[in-house]
Amino acid sequence: MTDSPLHLTVKLNARLQPEHRHELFEDPLDALLGSVELGEITGGGTALSEEGEVDYGDIEIALNDPASLPGVIELLEQLGAPKGSLIQREGAPDQPFGVTEGLALYLNGTDLPDEVYEQCDSNYVFEQIVERIDGHGEICSWWQGPTETALYLYGASFDTLHARIADLLASYPLCQGARVVRTA
């Protein structure tokens, strides 16, 4: 143990609304840190694009013992931290970590025929994706933008996630013109 805590920032390469970041990462991490007196979460935030979409989230931590950092990283990876996440601290290079890959599915919200929007349901898309990727990943968050709705999927493999939803994207009218983007 040292006299002063190690202050660090966890930069999660995840497109998560703040409440989802809390639920998936901050709350379990805070419980661990507090239960064994390793430190505490001192803050956090969400970086947004110009359109208001989440780019990434930060978790600020004060660790009582710098030697506990590998355990913190291990827990974050067990919780599904995406590849491309970073530990940032003053006077040290960024330390990459993460294990999951991310897929963002952007549904076109403005350019499809009116009858598609009248007859199709984004909740159906959500439910079908959950079924198709069960055991391979999960939808961790979403975003409603001015022209698109995004669903953010995370799992062991981008390619597997994409393959498991490909038939839905090809056949369901609301998925016409959808964009698939690798996020992690």
mmCIF file of C-alpha atoms in Angstrom:
data_model
loop_
_atom_site.group_PDB
_atom_site.id
_atom_site.type_symbol
_atom_site.label_atom_id
_atom_site.label_comp_id
_atom_site.label_asym_id
_atom_site.label_seq_id
_atom_site.Cartn_x
_atom_site.Cartn_y
_atom_site.Cartn_z
ATOM 1 C CA MET A 1 0.000 0.000 0.000
ATOM 2 C CA THR A 2 1.179 3.543 -0.673
ATOM 3 C CA ASP A 3 0.424 6.780 1.118
ATOM 4 C CA SER A 4 -1.289 8.382 -1.869
ATOM 5 C CA PRO A 5 -3.689 6.659 -4.250
ATOM 6 C CA LEU A 6 -2.929 5.966 -7.886
ATOM 7 C CA HIS A 7 -5.329 8.053 -9.980
ATOM 8 C CA LEU A 8 -6.209 6.586 -13.332
ATOM 9 C CA THR A 9 -8.819 6.838 -16.039
ATOM 10 C CA VAL A 10 -10.371 3.822 -17.703
ATOM 11 C CA LYS A 11 -11.284 4.822 -21.244
ATOM 12 C CA LEU A 12 -13.845 2.246 -22.360
ATOM 13 C CA ASN A 13 -13.991 1.791 -26.117
ATOM 14 C CA ALA A 14 -17.714 1.189 -25.819
ATOM 15 C CA ARG A 15 -20.691 3.065 -27.159
ATOM 16 C CA LEU A 16 -22.754 2.888 -23.989
ATOM 17 C CA GLN A 17 -25.309 5.295 -22.653
ATOM 18 C CA PRO A 18 -24.245 6.427 -19.161
ATOM 19 C CA GLU A 19 -26.806 4.195 -17.429
ATOM 20 C CA HIS A 20 -25.542 1.169 -19.364
ATOM 21 C CA ARG A 21 -21.909 2.006 -18.523
ATOM 22 C CA HIS A 22 -22.892 2.164 -14.855
ATOM 23 C CA GLU A 23 -24.816 -1.105 -14.981
ATOM 24 C CA LEU A 24 -22.256 -3.098 -16.976
ATOM 25 C CA PHE A 25 -18.971 -1.710 -15.639
ATOM 26 C CA GLU A 26 -19.043 0.940 -12.917
ATOM 27 C CA ASP A 27 -21.385 -0.731 -10.433
ATOM 28 C CA PRO A 28 -19.573 -4.133 -10.446
ATOM 29 C CA LEU A 29 -16.175 -2.393 -10.331
ATOM 30 C CA ASP A 30 -17.256 -0.104 -7.488
ATOM 31 C CA ALA A 31 -18.553 -3.102 -5.530
ATOM 32 C CA LEU A 32 -15.211 -4.890 -5.883
ATOM 33 C CA LEU A 33 -13.109 -1.860 -5.022
ATOM 34 C CA GLY A 34 -15.199 -1.108 -1.941
ATOM 35 C CA SER A 35 -15.509 -4.693 -0.694
ATOM 36 C CA VAL A 36 -11.766 -5.188 -0.368
ATOM 37 C CA GLU A 37 -10.836 -1.526 0.173
ATOM 38 C CA LEU A 38 -8.774 -1.328 -3.015
ATOM 39 C CA GLY A 39 -9.976 2.162 -3.854
ATOM 40 C CA GLU A 40 -12.955 3.991 -5.222
ATOM 41 C CA ILE A 41 -14.521 5.356 -8.363
ATOM 42 C CA THR A 42 -14.099 9.123 -8.288
ATOM 43 C CA GLY A 43 -15.881 10.105 -11.487
ATOM 44 C CA GLY A 44 -16.732 9.266 -15.030
ATOM 45 C CA GLY A 45 -18.117 10.675 -18.191
ATOM 46 C CA THR A 46 -19.303 10.156 -21.710
ATOM 47 C CA ALA A 47 -17.711 11.587 -24.845
ATOM 48 C CA LEU A 48 -20.197 12.389 -27.595
ATOM 49 C CA SER A 49 -19.850 12.944 -31.321
ATOM 50 C CA GLU A 50 -21.183 16.113 -32.960
ATOM 51 C CA GLU A 51 -24.441 14.221 -33.646
ATOM 52 C CA GLY A 52 -24.797 13.255 -29.976
ATOM 53 C CA GLU A 53 -23.756 9.621 -30.375
ATOM 54 C CA VAL A 54 -21.551 8.129 -27.665
ATOM 55 C CA ASP A 55 -17.914 7.761 -28.767
ATOM 56 C CA TYR A 56 -16.593 6.252 -25.514
ATOM 57 C CA GLY A 57 -16.965 6.400 -21.755
ATOM 58 C CA ASP A 58 -14.520 7.169 -18.960
ATOM 59 C CA ILE A 59 -14.319 5.835 -15.415
ATOM 60 C CA GLU A 60 -12.004 7.659 -13.020
ATOM 61 C CA ILE A 61 -10.530 5.556 -10.227
ATOM 62 C CA ALA A 62 -8.331 6.169 -7.186
ATOM 63 C CA LEU A 63 -6.541 2.900 -6.321
ATOM 64 C CA ASN A 64 -5.126 2.557 -2.817
ATOM 65 C CA ASP A 65 -2.505 0.093 -4.030
ATOM 66 C CA PRO A 66 -1.006 0.397 -7.536
ATOM 67 C CA ALA A 67 -0.289 -3.338 -7.430
ATOM 68 C CA SER A 68 -4.038 -3.952 -7.702
ATOM 69 C CA LEU A 69 -4.208 -2.470 -11.230
ATOM 70 C CA PRO A 70 -3.834 -5.870 -12.997
ATOM 71 C CA GLY A 71 -6.801 -7.153 -10.964
ATOM 72 C CA VAL A 72 -8.889 -4.157 -11.991
ATOM 73 C CA ILE A 73 -8.041 -4.777 -15.659
ATOM 74 C CA GLU A 74 -8.865 -8.469 -15.257
ATOM 75 C CA LEU A 75 -12.279 -7.624 -13.798
ATOM 76 C CA LEU A 76 -13.017 -5.133 -16.581
ATOM 77 C CA GLU A 77 -12.159 -7.793 -19.153
ATOM 78 C CA GLN A 78 -14.346 -10.355 -17.350
ATOM 79 C CA LEU A 79 -17.152 -7.802 -17.568
ATOM 80 C CA GLY A 80 -16.588 -7.596 -21.339
ATOM 81 C CA ALA A 81 -14.473 -4.484 -21.850
ATOM 82 C CA PRO A 82 -14.063 -3.999 -25.613
ATOM 83 C CA LYS A 83 -10.746 -4.178 -27.405
ATOM 84 C CA GLY A 84 -9.181 -0.744 -27.781
ATOM 85 C CA SER A 85 -9.997 0.298 -24.215
ATOM 86 C CA LEU A 86 -7.198 2.087 -22.352
ATOM 87 C CA ILE A 87 -5.860 2.656 -18.856
ATOM 88 C CA GLN A 88 -4.576 6.232 -18.718
ATOM 89 C CA ARG A 89 -2.477 7.686 -15.922
ATOM 90 C CA GLU A 90 -0.161 10.604 -15.550
ATOM 91 C CA GLY A 91 3.470 9.927 -16.383
ATOM 92 C CA ALA A 92 2.815 6.555 -18.025
ATOM 93 C CA PRO A 93 1.938 5.476 -21.553
ATOM 94 C CA ASP A 94 -1.633 4.424 -22.220
ATOM 95 C CA GLN A 95 -2.133 0.738 -21.443
ATOM 96 C CA PRO A 96 -4.448 -1.020 -23.914
ATOM 97 C CA PHE A 97 -6.769 -3.787 -22.785
ATOM 98 C CA GLY A 98 -10.079 -5.365 -23.732
ATOM 99 C CA VAL A 99 -11.420 -8.659 -25.003
ATOM 100 C CA THR A 100 -14.720 -8.164 -26.816
ATOM 101 C CA GLU A 101 -15.412 -6.885 -30.308
ATOM 102 C CA GLY A 102 -18.164 -4.428 -31.117
ATOM 103 C CA LEU A 103 -20.689 -4.132 -33.903
ATOM 104 C CA ALA A 104 -22.894 -1.087 -34.377
ATOM 105 C CA LEU A 105 -26.013 -1.619 -36.457
ATOM 106 C CA TYR A 106 -27.483 1.619 -37.810
ATOM 107 C CA LEU A 107 -31.097 1.379 -38.984
ATOM 108 C CA ASN A 108 -32.137 3.999 -41.535
ATOM 109 C CA GLY A 109 -34.820 6.148 -39.918
ATOM 110 C CA THR A 110 -35.684 8.538 -42.738
ATOM 111 C CA ASP A 111 -35.133 7.177 -46.264
ATOM 112 C CA LEU A 112 -37.251 4.026 -46.446
ATOM 113 C CA PRO A 113 -40.800 4.003 -47.843
ATOM 114 C CA ASP A 114 -43.424 5.191 -45.345
ATOM 115 C CA GLU A 115 -45.132 1.800 -45.340
ATOM 116 C CA VAL A 116 -41.943 0.170 -44.008
ATOM 117 C CA TYR A 117 -42.006 2.421 -40.958
ATOM 118 C CA GLU A 118 -45.764 1.864 -40.577
ATOM 119 C CA GLN A 119 -45.599 -1.928 -40.861
ATOM 120 C CA CYS A 120 -42.250 -2.753 -39.210
ATOM 121 C CA ASP A 121 -41.086 -2.457 -35.636
ATOM 122 C CA SER A 122 -37.582 -1.749 -34.344
ATOM 123 C CA ASN A 123 -38.485 -3.750 -31.215
ATOM 124 C CA TYR A 124 -38.862 -6.793 -33.473
ATOM 125 C CA VAL A 125 -35.337 -6.164 -34.833
ATOM 126 C CA PHE A 126 -34.032 -5.883 -31.273
ATOM 127 C CA GLU A 127 -35.731 -9.144 -30.180
ATOM 128 C CA GLN A 128 -34.547 -11.026 -33.266
ATOM 129 C CA ILE A 129 -30.953 -9.900 -32.755
ATOM 130 C CA VAL A 130 -31.044 -10.947 -29.088
ATOM 131 C CA GLU A 131 -32.219 -14.428 -30.154
ATOM 132 C CA ARG A 132 -29.688 -14.740 -32.971
ATOM 133 C CA ILE A 133 -26.627 -13.700 -30.969
ATOM 134 C CA ASP A 134 -27.572 -15.526 -27.750
ATOM 135 C CA GLY A 135 -24.437 -17.237 -26.443
ATOM 136 C CA HIS A 136 -22.240 -15.163 -28.764
ATOM 137 C CA GLY A 137 -22.823 -11.623 -27.534
ATOM 138 C CA GLU A 138 -25.401 -9.136 -26.413
ATOM 139 C CA ILE A 139 -26.933 -5.781 -27.233
ATOM 140 C CA CYS A 140 -25.381 -3.531 -24.588
ATOM 141 C CA SER A 141 -26.821 -0.156 -25.564
ATOM 142 C CA TRP A 142 -28.557 1.873 -28.280
ATOM 143 C CA TRP A 143 -28.877 5.383 -29.615
ATOM 144 C CA GLN A 144 -31.661 7.282 -31.367
ATOM 145 C CA GLY A 145 -30.132 9.837 -33.713
ATOM 146 C CA PRO A 146 -31.689 12.372 -36.055
ATOM 147 C CA THR A 147 -31.669 9.997 -39.057
ATOM 148 C CA GLU A 148 -30.648 6.594 -37.677
ATOM 149 C CA THR A 149 -31.195 4.298 -34.728
ATOM 150 C CA ALA A 150 -28.123 2.371 -33.591
ATOM 151 C CA LEU A 151 -27.914 -0.895 -31.693
ATOM 152 C CA TYR A 152 -24.538 -1.689 -30.118
ATOM 153 C CA LEU A 153 -23.613 -5.357 -29.967
ATOM 154 C CA TYR A 154 -20.561 -6.727 -28.169
ATOM 155 C CA GLY A 155 -19.210 -10.278 -28.209
ATOM 156 C CA ALA A 156 -16.139 -12.410 -28.758
ATOM 157 C CA SER A 157 -16.162 -11.929 -32.535
ATOM 158 C CA PHE A 158 -17.422 -9.154 -34.826
ATOM 159 C CA ASP A 159 -17.546 -11.641 -37.697
ATOM 160 C CA THR A 160 -19.708 -14.057 -35.700
ATOM 161 C CA LEU A 161 -22.086 -11.311 -34.601
ATOM 162 C CA HIS A 162 -22.381 -10.078 -38.173
ATOM 163 C CA ALA A 163 -22.925 -13.574 -39.582
ATOM 164 C CA ARG A 164 -25.631 -14.374 -37.023
ATOM 165 C CA ILE A 165 -27.713 -11.305 -37.954
ATOM 166 C CA ALA A 166 -27.008 -11.306 -41.717
ATOM 167 C CA ASP A 167 -30.237 -13.093 -42.673
ATOM 168 C CA LEU A 168 -32.316 -10.618 -40.639
ATOM 169 C CA LEU A 169 -30.541 -7.681 -42.288
ATOM 170 C CA ALA A 170 -31.165 -9.181 -45.728
ATOM 171 C CA SER A 171 -34.826 -10.052 -45.201
ATOM 172 C CA TYR A 172 -36.557 -7.647 -42.814
ATOM 173 C CA PRO A 173 -37.762 -4.461 -44.571
ATOM 174 C CA LEU A 174 -36.762 -2.127 -41.722
ATOM 175 C CA CYS A 175 -33.153 -3.315 -42.142
ATOM 176 C CA GLN A 176 -32.949 -2.078 -45.757
ATOM 177 C CA GLY A 177 -30.073 0.341 -46.063
ATOM 178 C CA ALA A 178 -28.774 -0.521 -42.593
ATOM 179 C CA ARG A 179 -25.124 0.145 -41.917
ATOM 180 C CA VAL A 180 -22.889 -2.259 -39.979
ATOM 181 C CA VAL A 181 -19.785 -0.735 -38.394
ATOM 182 C CA ARG A 182 -16.997 -2.421 -36.408
ATOM 183 C CA THR A 183 -16.597 -0.439 -33.178
ATOM 184 C CA ALA A 184 -14.039 -2.557 -31.319
#
